[in-house]
Amino acid sequence: MEPSGLWAAWRRAQRPGWRPACPPVTTSRHRTRKVREAAEEQMRKLWHTTNIYMHPKIHEYAERLTQTLPGDLKVVYFVNSGSEANDLAMMMARLYTQAFDIVALRNAYHGASPYTAGLTAHSTWKFPYANGFGIHNAANPDPYLGLWGGHRDSVVQSVRAGESQLLEGGECSSAQKYVDQLEEVLTYSIPRGRLAAFFAESIQGVGGTVQYPLGYLKKAFELVRKHGGLCVSDEVQTGFGRTGDHFWGFECHGVVPDIVTMAKGIGNGFPLAAVVTTPTVASTMSKALHFNTYGGNPIASAVGISVLDTMDEDQTQRNCRELGPYFLSRLAALRARYPIIGDVRGKGLMLGGDIVEDKDTRKPHHAERIMEVWNGLKDCGVLVGRGGHYGQVLRIKPPMCITKEDIDFTIEAFQEVLGQVCE
């Protein structure tokens, strides 16, 4: 699709009081009415009680939620945010293993609380206070910016994919090299056999939509369990069908974690999050009292059930699976056309691309140019996020009810803005 006047609209947007026209995105597609009505109905019955009292909604919701998870992941702890969820997962892993040390990946983001700040390996998100005691960060298995490149689970590969080879069984040879780096951390930095947990996002979100080389996470989980640790999957951004092929991002890697944390999409904007684990791991929590004042309250539980119902009715996972490859293929065409697009990647409707100075060096572009692209898209009516250490990655995570027309509009906006910026 060739540009059709959006850049002129962008220029007109500089005039005070003018706003660009956006493609129609109706509230009926977001189905906010159904979720709102569920909350209103519950408010008329019971507004609030802590989960130390057994109200039926929390049990109904826990049952519905665990039905979406594989294996023995059947025990749910409700909290209010992703940071809280990862806080609890850290505590649970340490109590169960009777070990303290935890490993996470560099470039990962797992929260901004004092407890999770050590897991988050981004200096841009760290404040100068004591945090991270007992937490170690391993080399990030990044097929684009990492040491060995790699093939990833995506319809579009990195320009460095040729530097590695696929092995039998669909595993990438570079995956083992990154696992070897993880093993070095476990060998030299962790008391022998005393690992508490390994945290990983299925696809790194704040880090810039980073996917791992094929086979990495499966090998990493095997290694972690060999060292006595629990495997924790952070599904705050990849859960609830966003990756398309599966309801949970870790399923794309062929693994089953010991603990799963989730937030954001779980409540469609309502403050709701959860930790799900096995009865065996959960048993350690019975050694003392634990509860969360607002986690799993009647309204939150009603909203959570309604969100699951809406996802089923609107088939949002199927939408991610069908439109994700189309969206990514169109982004790949932009990479081939514009010199400042170094890489595009992702799965389902969790996508991203790097703005670079030079495609060969993969050096991130300077902040002014990145902001020029970002603000240009905003003025054309397209909102995207930013990620990566330098904010150089445009993070594209649209509502899962997006349409093909919305994607075409977005690509047209990219063409207009990138064309002008590259001039």
Short mmCIF file of C-alpha atoms in Angstrom, two decimals:
data_model
loop_
_atom_site.label_atom_id
_atom_site.label_comp_id
_atom_site.label_asym_id
_atom_site.label_seq_id
_atom_site.Cartn_x
_atom_site.Cartn_y
_atom_site.Cartn_z
CA MET A 1 0.00 0.00 0.00
CA GLU A 2 1.42 3.36 -1.00
CA PRO A 3 1.05 6.40 1.29
CA SER A 4 -2.10 8.42 0.73
CA GLY A 5 -1.68 11.76 2.41
CA LEU A 6 -0.92 10.80 5.99
CA TRP A 7 2.30 12.79 5.99
CA ALA A 8 0.37 15.87 4.97
CA ALA A 9 -1.92 15.13 7.90
CA TRP A 10 1.12 14.86 10.15
CA ARG A 11 2.29 18.29 9.01
CA ARG A 12 -1.15 19.78 9.57
CA ALA A 13 -1.10 18.30 13.05
CA GLN A 14 1.52 20.86 14.01
CA ARG A 15 -1.21 23.49 13.92
CA PRO A 16 -2.78 24.08 17.37
CA GLY A 17 -6.19 22.55 17.82
CA TRP A 18 -5.91 20.07 14.92
CA ARG A 19 -6.10 16.32 15.48
CA PRO A 20 -5.55 13.61 12.86
CA ALA A 21 -8.36 11.25 11.98
CA CYS A 22 -7.87 7.69 13.22
CA PRO A 23 -9.38 4.48 11.91
CA PRO A 24 -12.62 3.63 13.72
CA VAL A 25 -12.02 1.36 16.69
CA THR A 26 -15.41 0.88 18.32
CA THR A 27 -16.06 -0.01 21.93
CA SER A 28 -18.07 -2.98 20.72
CA ARG A 29 -14.85 -4.53 19.42
CA HIS A 30 -13.20 -4.02 22.79
CA ARG A 31 -16.29 -5.45 24.49
CA THR A 32 -15.71 -3.22 27.50
CA ARG A 33 -19.47 -3.21 28.18
CA LYS A 34 -19.51 -6.91 29.06
CA VAL A 35 -16.65 -6.56 31.53
CA ARG A 36 -18.15 -3.40 33.04
CA GLU A 37 -21.52 -5.05 33.53
CA ALA A 38 -19.87 -8.00 35.30
CA ALA A 39 -18.17 -5.60 37.72
CA GLU A 40 -21.40 -3.66 38.30
CA GLU A 41 -23.41 -6.81 38.97
CA GLN A 42 -20.89 -8.02 41.52
CA MET A 43 -20.76 -4.61 43.22
CA ARG A 44 -24.49 -4.87 43.89
CA LYS A 45 -23.95 -8.21 45.65
CA LEU A 46 -20.68 -7.84 47.51
CA TRP A 47 -18.22 -5.00 47.03
CA HIS A 48 -15.24 -6.21 49.04
CA THR A 49 -13.93 -8.82 51.40
CA THR A 50 -10.42 -10.19 51.73
CA ASN A 51 -9.68 -13.66 50.46
CA ILE A 52 -9.47 -15.04 54.00
CA TYR A 53 -13.26 -15.27 53.68
CA MET A 54 -14.53 -17.81 51.19
CA HIS A 55 -16.68 -16.04 48.65
CA PRO A 56 -17.75 -18.12 45.63
CA LYS A 57 -16.40 -15.83 42.90
CA ILE A 58 -12.75 -16.33 43.83
CA HIS A 59 -13.14 -20.11 43.71
CA GLU A 60 -15.06 -19.98 40.46
CA TYR A 61 -12.38 -17.80 38.90
CA ALA A 62 -9.48 -19.91 40.19
CA GLU A 63 -11.10 -22.97 38.62
CA ARG A 64 -11.59 -21.21 35.28
CA LEU A 65 -8.05 -19.87 35.26
CA THR A 66 -6.31 -23.15 36.08
CA GLN A 67 -8.25 -24.89 33.30
CA THR A 68 -6.18 -22.88 30.83
CA LEU A 69 -2.86 -24.14 32.26
CA PRO A 70 -1.13 -27.48 31.61
CA GLY A 71 0.11 -30.11 34.02
CA ASP A 72 -0.26 -29.73 37.77
CA LEU A 73 -0.45 -25.92 37.80
CA LYS A 74 -3.60 -25.86 39.93
CA VAL A 75 -3.04 -23.56 42.93
CA VAL A 76 -3.72 -19.82 42.51
CA TYR A 77 -2.68 -16.84 44.61
CA PHE A 78 -4.37 -13.60 43.55
CA VAL A 79 -2.57 -10.26 43.87
CA ASN A 80 -2.89 -6.83 42.23
CA SER A 81 0.08 -6.30 39.90
CA GLY A 82 2.89 -8.02 38.05
CA SER A 83 5.47 -6.78 40.54
CA GLU A 84 3.45 -8.26 43.40
CA ALA A 85 3.13 -11.53 41.52
CA ASN A 86 6.88 -11.83 40.97
CA ASP A 87 7.51 -10.78 44.59
CA LEU A 88 5.39 -13.69 45.76
CA ALA A 89 6.97 -16.10 43.27
CA MET A 90 10.43 -15.21 44.59
CA MET A 91 9.35 -15.79 48.18
CA MET A 92 7.61 -19.05 47.30
CA ALA A 93 10.64 -20.43 45.45
CA ARG A 94 12.99 -19.54 48.30
CA LEU A 95 10.73 -21.12 50.90
CA TYR A 96 10.21 -24.31 48.91
CA THR A 97 13.87 -24.91 47.98
CA GLN A 98 15.29 -23.57 51.24
CA ALA A 99 17.78 -21.78 49.00
CA PHE A 100 18.21 -18.05 48.40
CA ASP A 101 19.99 -17.43 45.09
CA ILE A 102 17.91 -16.63 42.01
CA VAL A 103 18.98 -16.20 38.38
CA ALA A 104 17.33 -13.97 35.78
CA LEU A 105 18.43 -12.85 32.34
CA ARG A 106 20.08 -9.58 31.47
CA ASN A 107 17.71 -7.28 29.62
CA ALA A 108 14.77 -8.79 31.54
CA TYR A 109 12.03 -6.81 33.26
CA HIS A 110 10.14 -8.43 36.14
CA GLY A 111 8.92 -5.45 38.15
CA ALA A 112 9.90 -2.22 39.90
CA SER A 113 9.32 -3.06 43.56
CA PRO A 114 12.35 -3.18 45.88
CA TYR A 115 12.15 -6.98 45.88
CA THR A 116 11.91 -7.43 42.09
CA ALA A 117 14.36 -4.64 41.19
CA GLY A 118 17.17 -7.17 41.30
CA LEU A 119 15.42 -9.41 38.78
CA THR A 120 15.01 -6.46 36.43
CA ALA A 121 18.32 -6.19 34.58
CA HIS A 122 17.90 -2.75 33.02
CA SER A 123 19.95 0.07 34.49
CA THR A 124 17.42 2.54 33.05
CA TRP A 125 14.83 1.15 35.49
CA LYS A 126 17.08 0.95 38.55
CA PHE A 127 17.33 3.46 41.37
CA PRO A 128 20.44 3.74 43.58
CA TYR A 129 19.26 1.81 46.60
CA ALA A 130 20.18 -1.64 47.92
CA ASN A 131 18.45 -4.32 45.87
CA GLY A 132 19.21 -7.58 44.18
CA PHE A 133 20.90 -9.36 47.09
CA GLY A 134 21.13 -13.03 46.09
CA ILE A 135 20.08 -12.37 42.48
CA HIS A 136 22.38 -13.07 39.52
CA ASN A 137 21.91 -12.15 35.86
CA ALA A 138 22.93 -14.47 33.04
CA ALA A 139 23.80 -13.58 29.44
CA ASN A 140 20.76 -12.67 27.37
CA PRO A 141 20.11 -15.13 24.51
CA ASP A 142 19.29 -12.46 21.92
CA PRO A 143 19.37 -13.61 18.26
CA TYR A 144 19.80 -10.00 17.07
CA LEU A 145 22.13 -8.32 19.58
CA GLY A 146 23.57 -11.36 21.40
CA LEU A 147 27.00 -12.87 20.90
CA TRP A 148 25.99 -15.74 18.63
CA GLY A 149 22.84 -14.70 16.78
CA GLY A 150 20.31 -17.47 16.33
CA HIS A 151 17.06 -18.70 14.84
CA ARG A 152 13.89 -17.77 16.71
CA ASP A 153 10.25 -18.87 16.70
CA SER A 154 9.09 -16.25 14.24
CA VAL A 155 8.01 -16.00 10.61
CA VAL A 156 10.77 -13.37 10.20
CA GLN A 157 14.34 -14.18 11.16
CA SER A 158 17.15 -11.91 12.29
CA VAL A 159 19.70 -10.83 9.69
CA ARG A 160 22.15 -12.80 11.87
CA ALA A 161 20.25 -16.09 11.68
CA GLY A 162 22.73 -17.30 9.06
CA GLU A 163 25.50 -17.18 11.66
CA SER A 164 24.00 -20.25 13.36
CA GLN A 165 22.52 -23.47 12.10
CA LEU A 166 19.39 -25.38 12.97
CA LEU A 167 19.97 -28.77 14.50
CA GLU A 168 17.74 -31.81 14.35
CA GLY A 169 14.53 -31.39 16.23
CA GLY A 170 14.24 -27.69 15.38
CA GLU A 171 16.82 -26.50 17.88
CA CYS A 172 19.29 -23.71 17.13
CA SER A 173 22.98 -24.39 17.69
CA SER A 174 23.48 -20.98 19.32
CA ALA A 175 20.95 -21.94 22.03
CA GLN A 176 23.48 -24.27 23.60
CA LYS A 177 26.12 -21.53 23.64
CA TYR A 178 23.82 -19.27 25.65
CA VAL A 179 22.93 -22.17 27.94
CA ASP A 180 26.65 -22.69 28.52
CA GLN A 181 26.81 -19.08 29.73
CA LEU A 182 23.93 -19.78 32.12
CA GLU A 183 25.77 -22.85 33.37
CA GLU A 184 28.84 -20.74 34.11
CA VAL A 185 26.74 -18.51 36.37
CA LEU A 186 25.34 -21.55 38.14
CA THR A 187 28.79 -23.13 38.47
CA TYR A 188 30.73 -20.12 39.72
CA SER A 189 28.19 -17.85 41.42
CA ILE A 190 25.65 -20.15 43.09
CA PRO A 191 26.26 -22.43 46.08
CA ARG A 192 26.40 -25.94 44.67
CA GLY A 193 22.90 -27.42 44.39
CA ARG A 194 21.43 -24.41 46.17
CA LEU A 195 19.58 -22.55 43.42
CA ALA A 196 16.13 -21.25 44.36
CA ALA A 197 14.74 -20.23 40.98
CA PHE A 198 15.27 -19.14 37.40
CA PHE A 199 12.99 -16.38 36.07
CA ALA A 200 12.34 -15.83 32.36
CA GLU A 201 9.78 -14.07 30.21
CA SER A 202 8.58 -16.16 27.27
CA ILE A 203 9.36 -13.15 25.08
CA GLN A 204 11.06 -10.20 26.73
CA GLY A 205 8.69 -7.24 26.75
CA VAL A 206 10.30 -4.10 28.16
CA GLY A 207 13.63 -5.42 26.86
CA GLY A 208 12.32 -4.94 23.33
CA THR A 209 10.34 -8.00 22.14
CA VAL A 210 13.38 -10.26 22.40
CA GLN A 211 12.82 -13.89 21.46
CA TYR A 212 15.31 -16.60 22.35
CA PRO A 213 17.05 -19.02 19.96
CA LEU A 214 14.97 -22.12 19.32
CA GLY A 215 15.45 -24.63 22.11
CA TYR A 216 17.07 -22.26 24.61
CA LEU A 217 14.35 -22.14 27.25
CA LYS A 218 13.84 -25.90 27.25
CA LYS A 219 17.57 -26.52 27.77
CA ALA A 220 17.72 -23.77 30.40
CA PHE A 221 14.84 -25.28 32.39
CA GLU A 222 16.51 -28.69 32.34
CA LEU A 223 19.76 -27.18 33.61
CA VAL A 224 18.06 -25.18 36.35
CA ARG A 225 16.23 -28.23 37.69
CA LYS A 226 19.50 -30.15 37.65
CA HIS A 227 20.84 -27.50 40.03
CA GLY A 228 17.83 -27.79 42.34
CA GLY A 229 15.97 -24.64 41.24
CA LEU A 230 12.37 -23.93 40.29
CA CYS A 231 11.49 -22.56 36.86
CA VAL A 232 9.33 -19.41 36.87
CA SER A 233 7.63 -18.14 33.70
CA ASP A 234 6.72 -14.46 33.72
CA GLU A 235 3.61 -14.30 31.50
CA VAL A 236 2.64 -10.74 32.39
CA GLN A 237 2.97 -9.63 28.77
CA THR A 238 2.89 -12.90 26.80
CA GLY A 239 -0.06 -14.65 28.44
CA PHE A 240 -3.74 -14.94 27.54
CA GLY A 241 -3.27 -15.83 23.89
CA ARG A 242 -1.19 -12.87 22.72
CA THR A 243 1.42 -15.07 21.04
CA GLY A 244 -1.32 -16.75 18.99
CA ASP A 245 -0.34 -20.41 18.79
CA HIS A 246 -0.87 -21.02 22.50
CA PHE A 247 -2.72 -19.43 25.41
CA TRP A 248 0.53 -19.14 27.37
CA GLY A 249 3.84 -18.02 25.92
CA PHE A 250 5.87 -20.75 27.63
CA GLU A 251 3.89 -23.37 25.69
CA CYS A 252 5.60 -22.12 22.53
CA HIS A 253 8.89 -23.33 24.06
CA GLY A 254 7.64 -26.81 24.88
CA VAL A 255 8.11 -26.38 28.64
CA VAL A 256 5.97 -26.50 31.77
CA PRO A 257 7.21 -24.19 34.56
CA ASP A 258 6.86 -24.72 38.29
CA ILE A 259 5.43 -21.24 38.85
CA VAL A 260 3.62 -18.88 36.47
CA THR A 261 3.09 -15.17 37.11
CA MET A 262 0.51 -13.13 35.22
CA ALA A 263 -0.97 -9.61 35.15
CA LYS A 264 -1.94 -6.86 32.63
CA GLY A 265 -4.18 -8.70 30.14
CA ILE A 266 -5.65 -10.82 32.91
CA GLY A 267 -8.09 -8.03 33.83
CA ASN A 268 -8.23 -5.91 30.64
CA GLY A 269 -7.02 -2.91 32.63
CA PHE A 270 -8.52 -3.82 36.00
CA PRO A 271 -5.91 -4.14 38.82
CA LEU A 272 -5.58 -7.91 38.92
CA ALA A 273 -2.68 -10.37 38.87
CA ALA A 274 -1.96 -13.93 39.95
CA VAL A 275 0.65 -16.54 40.77
CA VAL A 276 -0.14 -20.13 39.80
CA THR A 277 1.89 -23.09 40.99
CA THR A 278 1.64 -26.78 41.85
CA PRO A 279 0.17 -28.19 45.07
CA THR A 280 3.64 -29.43 46.01
CA VAL A 281 5.26 -26.01 45.76
CA ALA A 282 2.23 -24.32 47.33
CA SER A 283 2.38 -26.59 50.37
CA THR A 284 5.27 -24.57 51.76
CA MET A 285 2.95 -21.56 52.13
CA SER A 286 0.97 -23.38 54.82
CA LYS A 287 3.86 -22.99 57.27
CA ALA A 288 2.63 -19.49 58.12
CA LEU A 289 -0.35 -17.27 57.39
CA HIS A 290 -0.46 -15.47 54.06
CA PHE A 291 -3.14 -13.34 52.44
CA ASN A 292 -3.57 -10.31 50.21
CA THR A 293 -6.14 -7.67 51.19
CA TYR A 294 -7.40 -6.93 47.68
CA GLY A 295 -6.08 -9.86 45.64
CA GLY A 296 -8.96 -11.94 44.32
CA ASN A 297 -11.65 -9.67 45.78
CA PRO A 298 -15.20 -10.31 44.49
CA ILE A 299 -15.14 -7.55 41.85
CA ALA A 300 -11.69 -8.52 40.54
CA SER A 301 -12.78 -12.16 40.30
CA ALA A 302 -15.96 -11.22 38.42
CA VAL A 303 -13.92 -9.09 36.01
CA GLY A 304 -11.39 -11.90 35.50
CA ILE A 305 -14.14 -14.39 34.63
CA SER A 306 -15.73 -11.91 32.23
CA VAL A 307 -12.38 -11.30 30.49
CA LEU A 308 -11.94 -15.04 29.92
CA ASP A 309 -15.50 -15.25 28.58
CA THR A 310 -14.88 -12.35 26.22
CA MET A 311 -11.64 -13.86 24.93
CA ASP A 312 -13.51 -17.08 24.17
CA GLU A 313 -16.44 -15.33 22.49
CA ASP A 314 -14.31 -12.95 20.42
CA GLN A 315 -11.67 -15.61 19.69
CA THR A 316 -8.88 -13.16 20.41
CA GLN A 317 -6.20 -15.86 20.45
CA ARG A 318 -7.17 -16.91 16.93
CA ASN A 319 -7.03 -13.26 15.88
CA CYS A 320 -3.46 -13.04 17.20
CA ARG A 321 -2.52 -16.25 15.42
CA GLU A 322 -4.00 -15.19 12.07
CA LEU A 323 -3.11 -11.49 11.97
CA GLY A 324 0.30 -11.68 13.67
CA PRO A 325 2.15 -13.19 10.68
CA TYR A 326 0.48 -10.72 8.30
CA PHE A 327 1.48 -7.78 10.50
CA LEU A 328 5.05 -9.06 10.84
CA SER A 329 5.45 -9.71 7.12
CA ARG A 330 4.44 -6.12 6.42
CA LEU A 331 6.94 -4.90 9.02
CA ALA A 332 9.59 -7.06 7.32
CA ALA A 333 8.89 -5.20 4.07
CA LEU A 334 9.62 -1.95 5.93
CA ARG A 335 12.92 -3.41 7.15
CA ALA A 336 13.91 -4.18 3.57
CA ARG A 337 12.93 -0.71 2.41
CA TYR A 338 14.23 1.66 5.10
CA PRO A 339 17.87 1.73 6.29
CA ILE A 340 17.03 2.69 9.89
CA ILE A 341 14.98 -0.47 10.54
CA GLY A 342 17.54 -3.00 11.72
CA ASP A 343 15.32 -5.87 12.77
CA VAL A 344 11.65 -6.81 13.14
CA ARG A 345 10.46 -9.78 15.13
CA GLY A 346 7.81 -11.27 17.32
CA LYS A 347 5.04 -13.82 17.52
CA GLY A 348 1.30 -13.30 17.38
CA LEU A 349 0.54 -9.71 18.31
CA MET A 350 3.69 -9.17 20.38
CA LEU A 351 5.95 -7.47 17.84
CA GLY A 352 8.85 -5.05 17.74
CA GLY A 353 11.62 -3.54 15.63
CA ASP A 354 14.96 -1.78 16.19
CA ILE A 355 15.74 1.75 15.00
CA VAL A 356 19.46 1.70 14.13
CA GLU A 357 22.16 3.97 12.75
CA ASP A 358 23.70 1.20 10.70
CA LYS A 359 22.31 -2.21 9.82
CA ASP A 360 25.72 -3.85 9.77
CA THR A 361 26.82 -2.69 13.23
CA ARG A 362 23.26 -2.82 14.67
CA LYS A 363 24.12 0.30 16.68
CA PRO A 364 20.97 1.92 18.14
CA HIS A 365 20.06 5.27 16.63
CA HIS A 366 20.44 8.42 18.70
CA ALA A 367 17.53 9.44 20.90
CA GLU A 368 16.45 12.40 18.79
CA ARG A 369 15.91 10.27 15.69
CA ILE A 370 14.10 7.56 17.65
CA MET A 371 11.77 10.14 19.16
CA GLU A 372 11.17 11.65 15.73
CA VAL A 373 9.83 8.32 14.53
CA TRP A 374 7.89 7.66 17.72
CA ASN A 375 6.22 11.07 17.82
CA GLY A 376 5.60 11.02 14.08
CA LEU A 377 3.60 7.81 14.47
CA LYS A 378 1.68 9.32 17.38
CA ASP A 379 0.72 12.34 15.31
CA CYS A 380 -0.51 10.02 12.57
CA GLY A 381 -2.80 8.36 15.08
CA VAL A 382 -0.68 5.29 15.87
CA LEU A 383 0.50 4.64 19.43
CA VAL A 384 3.39 2.23 19.96
CA GLY A 385 5.64 1.60 22.94
CA ARG A 386 9.41 1.79 23.26
CA GLY A 387 11.77 -0.75 24.74
CA GLY A 388 15.36 -1.89 24.89
CA HIS A 389 18.14 -0.36 26.94
CA TYR A 390 18.32 2.75 24.75
CA GLY A 391 14.61 2.91 23.97
CA GLN A 392 15.52 1.98 20.42
CA VAL A 393 12.90 -0.74 19.96
CA LEU A 394 9.41 0.18 18.81
CA ARG A 395 7.17 -2.20 20.76
CA ILE A 396 3.95 -3.04 18.95
CA LYS A 397 1.36 -4.71 21.19
CA PRO A 398 -2.03 -3.71 19.81
CA PRO A 399 -5.36 -4.71 21.35
CA MET A 400 -6.01 -8.34 20.49
CA CYS A 401 -9.25 -7.32 18.76
CA ILE A 402 -7.26 -5.47 16.07
CA THR A 403 -8.38 -5.87 12.43
CA LYS A 404 -6.53 -6.17 9.14
CA GLU A 405 -7.66 -2.63 8.34
CA ASP A 406 -6.03 -1.38 11.54
CA ILE A 407 -2.78 -3.07 10.52
CA ASP A 408 -2.86 -1.55 7.05
CA PHE A 409 -3.42 1.88 8.56
CA THR A 410 -0.48 1.34 10.90
CA ILE A 411 1.84 0.27 8.08
CA GLU A 412 0.80 3.30 6.05
CA ALA A 413 1.67 5.53 8.99
CA PHE A 414 5.06 3.84 9.27
CA GLN A 415 5.70 4.42 5.57
CA GLU A 416 4.86 8.09 5.83
CA VAL A 417 6.98 8.75 8.91
CA LEU A 418 9.96 6.57 7.97
CA GLY A 419 10.01 8.01 4.46
CA GLN A 420 10.29 11.55 5.78
CA VAL A 421 12.77 10.67 8.52
CA CYS A 422 15.08 8.82 6.14
CA GLU A 423 15.20 11.83 3.85
#
